[in-house]
CSV table of C-alpha atoms and ligand atoms in Angstrom, one decimal:
chain,number,residue,atom,x,y,z
A,1,MET,CA,48.1,36.2,-31.9
A,2,ASN,CA,45.6,33.5,-31.5
A,3,ALA,CA,45.9,30.3,-33.3
A,4,MET,CA,44.3,30.3,-36.8
A,5,GLY,CA,40.5,29.2,-36.7
A,6,GLU,CA,38.7,27.5,-39.6
A,7,VAL,CA,35.6,28.0,-41.7
A,8,THR,CA,33.0,25.3,-42.3
A,9,LEU,CA,30.3,25.6,-45.0
A,10,VAL,CA,27.2,23.6,-43.7
A,11,GLY,CA,24.4,22.8,-46.3
A,12,GLY,CA,21.4,23.2,-43.9
A,13,GLY,CA,19.0,21.3,-46.1
A,14,PRO,CA,15.7,22.8,-47.3
A,15,GLY,CA,14.3,23.9,-43.8
A,16,ASP,CA,13.3,20.8,-41.9
A,17,LEU,CA,15.8,20.0,-39.1
A,18,ASP,CA,15.3,16.3,-39.7
A,19,LEU,CA,17.1,16.9,-43.0
A,20,MET,CA,20.2,18.5,-41.7
A,21,THR,CA,23.2,16.1,-41.6
A,22,VAL,CA,24.9,14.8,-38.4
A,23,GLY,CA,28.0,16.3,-39.6
A,24,GLY,CA,26.3,19.7,-39.9
A,25,MET,CA,24.7,19.4,-36.5
A,26,LYS,CA,28.3,18.7,-35.1
A,27,ALA,CA,29.8,21.7,-36.7
A,28,LEU,CA,27.2,24.0,-35.4
A,29,ARG,CA,27.7,22.6,-31.8
A,30,ALA,CA,31.4,23.4,-31.9
A,31,ALA,CA,30.9,26.7,-33.5
A,32,ASP,CA,32.0,30.0,-32.1
A,33,VAL,CA,30.4,32.1,-34.9
A,34,VAL,CA,27.6,31.3,-37.3
A,35,LEU,CA,26.6,33.3,-40.4
A,36,TYR,CA,23.4,32.2,-41.6
A,37,ASP,CA,20.8,32.8,-44.5
A,38,ARG,CA,17.1,33.3,-44.4
A,39,LEU,CA,16.6,30.0,-46.2
A,40,ALA,CA,18.9,28.0,-43.9
A,41,PRO,CA,17.0,26.3,-40.9
A,42,HIS,CA,18.0,29.0,-38.4
A,43,GLU,CA,14.9,29.2,-35.9
A,44,GLN,CA,16.6,26.8,-33.4
A,45,LEU,CA,20.1,27.9,-33.8
A,46,GLY,CA,20.4,29.2,-30.3
A,47,GLU,CA,20.1,25.4,-29.2
A,48,LEU,CA,22.1,24.1,-32.0
A,49,ALA,CA,25.0,26.4,-31.7
A,50,PRO,CA,24.9,27.2,-28.0
A,51,ASP,CA,28.3,28.9,-27.8
A,52,ALA,CA,28.2,30.8,-31.1
A,53,ILE,CA,27.6,34.4,-31.9
A,54,LEU,CA,24.8,34.3,-34.5
A,55,ILE,CA,24.9,36.6,-37.5
A,56,ASP,CA,22.2,37.0,-39.9
A,57,VAL,CA,23.5,37.9,-43.4
A,58,GLY,CA,20.4,37.0,-45.4
A,59,LYS,CA,17.7,39.2,-47.1
A,60,ARG,CA,14.9,40.2,-44.8
A,61,PRO,CA,11.9,42.5,-45.4
A,62,GLY,CA,13.2,46.0,-45.4
A,63,HIS,CA,16.7,45.0,-45.2
A,64,HIS,CA,19.5,44.2,-47.8
A,65,ALA,CA,21.3,41.1,-47.7
A,66,VAL,CA,25.0,41.5,-46.8
A,67,GLU,CA,27.0,41.6,-50.0
A,68,GLN,CA,28.8,38.4,-51.0
A,69,ARG,CA,32.2,40.0,-50.8
A,70,GLU,CA,31.5,41.3,-47.3
A,71,ILE,CA,30.4,37.9,-46.2
A,72,GLU,CA,33.7,36.3,-47.4
A,73,ARG,CA,35.6,39.1,-45.6
A,74,MET,CA,33.7,38.4,-42.3
A,75,LEU,CA,34.4,34.6,-42.6
A,76,VAL,CA,38.1,35.2,-43.1
A,77,GLU,CA,38.3,37.8,-40.3
A,78,HIS,CA,36.6,35.7,-37.7
A,79,ALA,CA,38.6,32.5,-38.5
A,80,ARG,CA,41.9,34.5,-38.3
A,81,THR,CA,41.0,35.6,-34.7
A,82,GLY,CA,41.0,31.9,-33.9
A,83,SER,CA,37.1,31.2,-34.2
A,84,ARG,CA,35.5,28.2,-35.5
A,85,VAL,CA,33.3,29.8,-38.2
A,86,VAL,CA,30.2,28.0,-39.6
A,87,ARG,CA,28.6,29.3,-42.8
A,88,LEU,CA,25.1,27.9,-42.7
A,89,LYS,CA,23.3,27.9,-46.1
A,90,GLY,CA,19.9,26.5,-47.3
A,91,GLY,CA,20.0,23.2,-49.2
A,92,ASP,CA,23.7,22.3,-50.4
A,93,SER,CA,26.3,25.0,-50.5
A,94,TYR,CA,27.4,23.9,-54.0
A,95,VAL,CA,24.0,24.0,-55.6
A,96,LEU,CA,23.4,27.6,-56.7
A,97,GLY,CA,24.6,28.6,-53.2
A,98,ARG,CA,27.8,30.4,-54.0
A,99,GLY,CA,29.7,28.0,-51.8
A,100,GLY,CA,32.6,27.9,-54.3
A,101,GLU,CA,33.2,31.6,-53.9
A,102,GLU,CA,33.4,31.3,-50.1
A,103,VAL,CA,35.8,28.4,-50.2
A,104,ALA,CA,38.0,30.2,-52.8
A,105,ALA,CA,38.2,33.3,-50.5
A,106,ALA,CA,39.1,31.2,-47.5
A,107,ARG,CA,41.9,29.5,-49.4
A,108,ALA,CA,43.2,32.5,-50.8
A,109,ALA,CA,43.5,34.0,-47.2
A,110,GLY,CA,45.3,30.8,-45.9
A,111,VAL,CA,42.3,29.9,-43.8
A,112,PRO,CA,41.5,26.1,-43.4
A,113,VAL,CA,38.0,25.4,-44.9
A,114,ARG,CA,35.8,22.4,-45.4
A,115,VAL,CA,32.4,21.7,-46.8
A,116,ILE,CA,29.7,19.6,-45.3
A,117,PRO,CA,27.1,18.8,-48.1
A,118,GLY,CA,23.4,19.3,-47.4
A,119,VAL,CA,20.1,17.9,-48.7
A,120,THR,CA,19.4,20.3,-51.8
A,121,SER,CA,15.9,21.8,-52.4
A,122,ALA,CA,16.3,20.8,-55.9
A,123,THR,CA,15.5,17.2,-55.1
A,124,SER,CA,13.9,17.3,-51.9
A,125,VAL,CA,11.2,20.0,-52.3
A,126,PRO,CA,9.7,18.1,-55.3
A,127,ALA,CA,10.0,14.8,-53.1
A,128,ALA,CA,8.0,16.7,-50.5
A,129,ALA,CA,5.3,17.1,-53.1
A,130,GLY,CA,5.3,13.4,-54.1
A,131,ILE,CA,7.5,14.2,-57.3
A,132,PRO,CA,10.3,11.7,-58.1
A,133,LEU,CA,12.7,13.4,-60.4
A,134,THR,CA,13.6,10.2,-62.2
A,135,HIS,CA,11.1,7.3,-62.7
A,136,ARG,CA,11.8,4.2,-64.8
A,137,GLY,CA,10.4,4.5,-68.3
A,138,MET,CA,9.6,8.2,-67.8
A,139,SER,CA,12.7,10.1,-67.1
A,140,HIS,CA,16.2,9.0,-66.6
A,141,LEU,CA,17.7,12.5,-66.1
A,142,PHE,CA,17.2,15.8,-64.5
A,143,THR,CA,18.6,19.2,-65.0
A,144,VAL,CA,18.8,21.8,-62.3
A,145,VAL,CA,18.7,25.4,-63.6
A,146,SER,CA,18.8,28.8,-62.1
A,147,GLY,CA,15.9,31.1,-63.0
A,148,HIS,CA,17.6,34.1,-61.5
A,149,ALA,CA,18.2,35.4,-64.9
A,150,PRO,CA,16.4,34.5,-68.1
A,151,LEU,CA,17.9,31.8,-70.1
A,152,THR,CA,19.5,32.4,-73.4
A,153,ASP,CA,17.9,31.1,-76.7
A,154,ASP,CA,20.6,28.5,-76.9
A,155,GLU,CA,20.1,27.2,-73.5
A,156,LEU,CA,16.3,27.1,-74.1
A,157,LEU,CA,16.8,25.1,-77.2
A,158,HIS,CA,19.0,22.5,-75.6
A,159,LEU,CA,16.9,22.3,-72.7
A,160,ALA,CA,13.6,21.9,-74.7
A,161,GLY,CA,15.2,19.1,-76.6
A,162,LEU,CA,17.0,17.1,-73.7
A,163,GLY,CA,13.9,15.2,-72.5
A,164,GLY,CA,13.8,14.3,-68.9
A,165,THR,CA,13.0,16.5,-65.9
A,166,ILE,CA,13.8,20.2,-65.6
A,167,VAL,CA,14.2,21.6,-62.0
A,168,VAL,CA,14.1,25.5,-61.7
A,169,LEU,CA,15.3,27.2,-58.5
A,170,MET,CA,14.8,30.9,-58.0
A,171,GLY,CA,12.4,30.7,-61.0
A,172,VAL,CA,9.1,32.4,-60.1
A,173,GLY,CA,10.0,35.8,-61.6
A,174,THR,CA,11.3,34.4,-64.8
A,175,LEU,CA,8.5,31.7,-65.2
A,176,PRO,CA,6.7,33.5,-68.1
A,177,SER,CA,9.8,33.9,-70.2
A,178,LEU,CA,11.0,30.2,-69.5
A,179,VAL,CA,7.9,28.7,-70.5
A,180,ALA,CA,7.5,30.8,-73.6
A,181,GLY,CA,10.9,29.9,-74.5
A,182,LEU,CA,10.6,26.3,-74.0
A,183,ALA,CA,7.4,26.3,-75.9
A,184,ARG,CA,9.0,28.3,-78.8
A,185,HIS,CA,11.8,25.5,-79.0
A,186,GLY,CA,9.2,22.8,-79.3
A,187,MET,CA,8.4,21.5,-75.9
A,188,ALA,CA,4.7,20.1,-76.0
A,189,ALA,CA,2.1,22.6,-74.4
A,190,THR,CA,0.8,19.5,-72.5
A,191,THR,CA,4.1,18.8,-70.6
A,192,PRO,CA,3.1,18.9,-66.9
A,193,VAL,CA,4.6,21.6,-64.7
A,194,ALA,CA,4.5,21.9,-60.9
A,195,ALA,CA,5.4,24.9,-58.6
A,196,VAL,CA,6.1,23.7,-55.1
A,197,GLU,CA,6.2,26.7,-52.6
A,198,ARG,CA,7.7,26.7,-49.1
A,199,GLY,CA,8.7,23.0,-49.0
A,200,PHE,CA,8.8,21.3,-45.5
A,201,THR,CA,6.9,24.2,-43.8
A,202,ASP,CA,3.2,24.4,-42.8
A,203,GLY,CA,2.7,26.6,-45.7
A,204,GLN,CA,3.8,24.1,-48.3
A,205,ARG,CA,1.6,24.3,-51.5
A,206,THR,CA,1.8,22.6,-54.9
A,207,THR,CA,0.3,24.2,-57.9
A,208,VAL,CA,0.0,21.8,-60.9
A,209,SER,CA,-0.6,22.6,-64.6
A,210,ASP,CA,1.1,22.1,-67.9
A,211,LEU,CA,3.5,24.4,-70.1
A,212,HIS,CA,0.5,25.9,-71.6
A,213,GLY,CA,-1.4,26.8,-68.3
A,214,ILE,CA,1.1,27.2,-65.6
A,215,VAL,CA,1.7,30.9,-65.8
A,216,THR,CA,-2.2,31.5,-65.4
A,217,ALA,CA,-2.4,28.8,-62.7
A,218,ALA,CA,0.5,30.4,-60.8
A,219,GLY,CA,-0.9,33.9,-61.2
A,220,VAL,CA,-4.3,32.7,-59.9
A,221,ALA,CA,-2.8,30.8,-56.8
A,222,GLY,CA,-0.3,33.8,-56.2
A,223,VAL,CA,2.7,31.5,-56.3
A,224,THR,CA,5.7,33.4,-54.6
A,225,SER,CA,9.3,32.5,-53.9
A,226,PRO,CA,10.7,30.4,-52.5
A,227,ALA,CA,9.4,27.8,-54.9
A,228,VAL,CA,10.9,24.9,-56.8
A,229,ILE,CA,9.4,24.5,-60.4
A,230,VAL,CA,9.4,21.1,-61.9
A,231,ILE,CA,8.8,20.5,-65.7
A,232,GLY,CA,8.3,17.0,-67.0
A,233,GLU,CA,6.1,13.8,-67.2
A,234,VAL,CA,7.2,12.8,-63.6
A,235,VAL,CA,4.9,15.7,-62.3
A,236,ARG,CA,2.0,13.3,-63.1
A,237,LEU,CA,3.2,11.0,-60.4
A,238,ALA,CA,2.7,13.7,-57.8
A,239,ALA,CA,-1.0,13.2,-58.5
A,240,ASP,CA,-0.9,9.6,-57.5
A,241,GLY,CA,0.1,10.4,-54.0
A,242,ASP,CA,-1.4,13.8,-53.6
A,243,ASP,CA,-5.2,14.3,-53.9
A,244,ALA,CA,-5.0,18.2,-54.1
A,245,ALA,CA,-2.5,18.0,-56.9
A,246,ALA,CA,-4.8,15.3,-58.8
A,247,ARG,CA,-7.6,17.7,-58.7
A,248,GLN,CA,-5.5,20.6,-59.9
A,249,LEU,CA,-4.0,18.5,-62.7
A,250,ALA,CA,-7.5,17.3,-63.9
A,251,ARG,CA,-8.6,21.0,-63.9
A,252,ALA,CA,-5.6,22.1,-65.9
A,253,GLN,CA,-6.2,19.4,-68.5
A,254,GLU,CA,-9.7,20.6,-69.1
A,255,PHE,CA,-8.4,24.1,-69.2
A,256,ALA,CA,-5.9,23.1,-71.8
A,257,GLY,CA,-8.6,21.5,-74.0
A,258,PRO,CA,-8.0,18.5,-76.2
B,301,SAH,N1,21.6,26.0,-52.2
B,301,SAH,C1,20.1,25.9,-52.1
B,301,SAH,C2,19.5,26.9,-53.2
B,301,SAH,C3,19.6,28.3,-53.1
B,301,SAH,S1,18.8,29.1,-54.3
B,301,SAH,C4,19.7,24.5,-52.2
B,301,SAH,O1,20.7,23.6,-52.5
B,301,SAH,O2,18.6,24.2,-52.1
B,301,SAH,C5,17.3,29.6,-53.5
B,301,SAH,C6,16.1,28.8,-54.2
B,301,SAH,O3,16.2,27.5,-53.7
B,301,SAH,C7,14.8,29.4,-53.8
B,301,SAH,O4,14.5,30.5,-54.8
B,301,SAH,C8,13.8,28.2,-54.2
B,301,SAH,O5,13.8,28.1,-55.6
B,301,SAH,C9,14.8,27.1,-53.8
B,301,SAH,N2,14.3,26.8,-52.2
B,301,SAH,C10,15.2,26.7,-51.2
B,301,SAH,N3,14.6,26.1,-50.1
B,301,SAH,C11,13.2,26.0,-50.5
B,301,SAH,C12,12.0,25.5,-49.9
B,301,SAH,N4,12.2,25.1,-48.5
B,301,SAH,N5,10.8,25.5,-50.7
B,301,SAH,C13,10.7,25.8,-51.9
B,301,SAH,N6,11.8,26.3,-52.6
B,301,SAH,C14,13.1,26.2,-52.0
């Protein structure tokens, strides 16, 4: 039997290779097998992981993603035959990335596992649009939430009352219920909101409005996933550094009225 291999979870960052860590690059270079997602930077994997078998486990049009349990089974199986296995994910593996489940599966199977953190889209995609998540005197906290499933009333209540900045991943589909819920629990209709699509690609686009207008603005613009949604006063700062966003914000304010 071969010696035991290992599993390395690599957070690949938000899509731009410049934002992958040196540690992540090293792990890829040494890999025998790479299992990657659609949102991970994978276009140059042939060069980054020259000796590896590359396995796409993400969702592609017309294909289902490989089930999470099946991914865990594949990680363990390859490592047990002595391979150095890299699990390459978008952003950071521990931010809405199911990294914890894969680490647990490897540990349960007695496979050595380590995690190389990545640059999460939660902070970097807003930054690409000129939005700092904290800003002195404006916001001293941010909360990252999954929009995969609608939030409960209790969650909405606390979120609306927290102040600071709210960052939503996987939130395009549930945006109407989120916005309605926050408004119902007292968040001001004039709170600025931005949707930043396809961060760090040629197709990056920012749609800016406010709590009252964002669902209409997103509908008109045809906002689609992947997008990071930012809610809070800091969205106004995007307008300082981004002319297109400034114009959109001005239009949104006209639309919202006094
Ligand atoms: N672990 C990842 C998040 C996985 S959830 C991380 O830390 O970034 C997937 C969601 O991330 C998408 O629905 C979208 O909300 C966001 N996302 C990831 N990459 C993105 C990008 N380049 N541009 C916009 N949103 C992105």
